Amino acid sequence: GRYRDVGVIVPVALQLWLFASPVMYPMELVPARWRMMYYLNPLAGVVDGFHVAVGGGRFNWTALGMSTAVTLVVLAYALRTFVRSERSFADVI
């Protein structure tokens, strides 16, 4: 029914998210004018912090702070959505 496409969309979205996260490249490769928007990726600050912990360098508190803020906003939205729709879960699924 309603959630039939989720099984197709989630793997594609996760793969795109992997390429949008600084896993295989340093965050410094992102142009400075786009970096603040790039920090909105919830994984950007975490992955960059891991790179610093393993390879050394300066820790980017701005990236981690913005990633944390976005994560908390998404969590609050997801929790609100879940609570609003949990009454009808058994009917929809």
Short mmCIF file of C-alpha atoms in Angstrom, two decimals:
data_model
loop_
_atom_site.label_atom_id
_atom_site.label_comp_id
_atom_site.label_asym_id
_atom_site.label_seq_id
_atom_site.Cartn_x
_atom_site.Cartn_y
_atom_site.Cartn_z
CA GLY A 1 0.00 0.00 0.00
CA ARG A 2 1.16 3.32 1.19
CA TYR A 3 4.83 2.50 1.91
CA ARG A 4 5.53 0.23 -1.06
CA ASP A 5 8.30 2.42 -2.55
CA VAL A 6 10.29 2.76 0.68
CA GLY A 7 12.22 -0.45 -0.05
CA VAL A 8 13.42 1.05 -3.33
CA ILE A 9 14.03 4.62 -2.18
CA VAL A 10 16.00 3.93 1.03
CA PRO A 11 19.00 2.12 -0.56
CA VAL A 12 19.30 4.79 -3.27
CA ALA A 13 19.02 7.61 -0.73
CA LEU A 14 21.64 6.01 1.53
CA GLN A 15 24.07 5.63 -1.36
CA LEU A 16 23.60 9.27 -2.37
CA TRP A 17 24.06 10.31 1.26
CA LEU A 18 27.35 8.38 1.37
CA PHE A 19 28.68 10.39 -1.56
CA ALA A 20 27.42 13.62 0.02
CA SER A 21 29.35 12.88 3.22
CA PRO A 22 33.11 13.45 3.58
CA VAL A 23 33.93 9.76 3.96
CA MET A 24 36.58 9.37 1.26
CA TYR A 25 37.66 13.00 0.92
CA PRO A 26 38.58 15.80 3.34
CA MET A 27 36.04 18.49 4.07
CA GLU A 28 38.52 21.10 2.84
CA LEU A 29 37.78 19.99 -0.74
CA VAL A 30 34.34 21.55 -0.42
CA PRO A 31 34.56 25.20 -1.59
CA ALA A 32 34.45 27.67 1.31
CA ARG A 33 31.30 29.38 0.03
CA TRP A 34 29.37 26.05 0.16
CA ARG A 35 30.83 24.75 3.42
CA MET A 36 28.13 26.13 5.75
CA MET A 37 25.44 24.49 3.64
CA TYR A 38 27.51 21.32 3.58
CA TYR A 39 27.56 21.28 7.39
CA LEU A 40 23.78 20.74 7.30
CA ASN A 41 24.54 17.12 6.41
CA PRO A 42 24.11 15.33 9.77
CA LEU A 43 27.11 13.08 9.03
CA ALA A 44 29.54 15.80 7.92
CA GLY A 45 30.62 16.87 11.42
CA VAL A 46 30.82 13.33 12.76
CA VAL A 47 32.86 11.95 9.87
CA ASP A 48 35.17 14.98 9.89
CA GLY A 49 35.70 14.51 13.64
CA PHE A 50 36.62 10.89 13.03
CA HIS A 51 39.14 11.94 10.38
CA VAL A 52 40.71 14.38 12.85
CA ALA A 53 40.82 11.75 15.60
CA VAL A 54 42.53 9.22 13.34
CA GLY A 55 44.72 11.43 11.16
CA GLY A 56 45.24 14.53 13.25
CA GLY A 57 44.42 18.12 12.47
CA ARG A 58 42.10 20.76 13.89
CA PHE A 59 38.68 19.77 15.15
CA ASN A 60 35.84 21.64 13.44
CA TRP A 61 33.35 22.53 16.17
CA THR A 62 31.15 24.46 13.75
CA ALA A 63 30.61 21.40 11.58
CA LEU A 64 29.81 19.20 14.57
CA GLY A 65 27.48 21.81 16.09
CA MET A 66 25.50 22.32 12.91
CA SER A 67 25.32 18.57 12.25
CA THR A 68 24.07 18.04 15.79
CA ALA A 69 21.45 20.77 15.44
CA VAL A 70 20.14 19.32 12.17
CA THR A 71 20.04 15.85 13.72
CA LEU A 72 18.01 17.12 16.68
CA VAL A 73 15.55 18.93 14.40
CA VAL A 74 15.08 15.81 12.24
CA LEU A 75 14.68 13.67 15.38
CA ALA A 76 12.01 16.01 16.79
CA TYR A 77 10.13 15.99 13.46
CA ALA A 78 10.36 12.19 13.20
CA LEU A 79 9.16 11.74 16.78
CA ARG A 80 6.25 14.12 16.23
CA THR A 81 5.30 12.34 13.01
CA PHE A 82 5.51 8.94 14.66
CA VAL A 83 3.39 9.94 17.65
CA ARG A 84 0.74 11.47 15.35
CA SER A 85 0.49 8.40 13.14
CA GLU A 86 1.10 5.50 15.54
CA ARG A 87 -2.61 5.05 16.25
CA SER A 88 -3.23 3.99 12.65
CA PHE A 89 -0.09 1.92 12.07
CA ALA A 90 -1.81 -1.43 12.34
CA ASP A 91 -4.46 -0.28 9.86
CA VAL A 92 -1.98 1.02 7.24
CA ILE A 93 0.74 -1.62 7.42
#
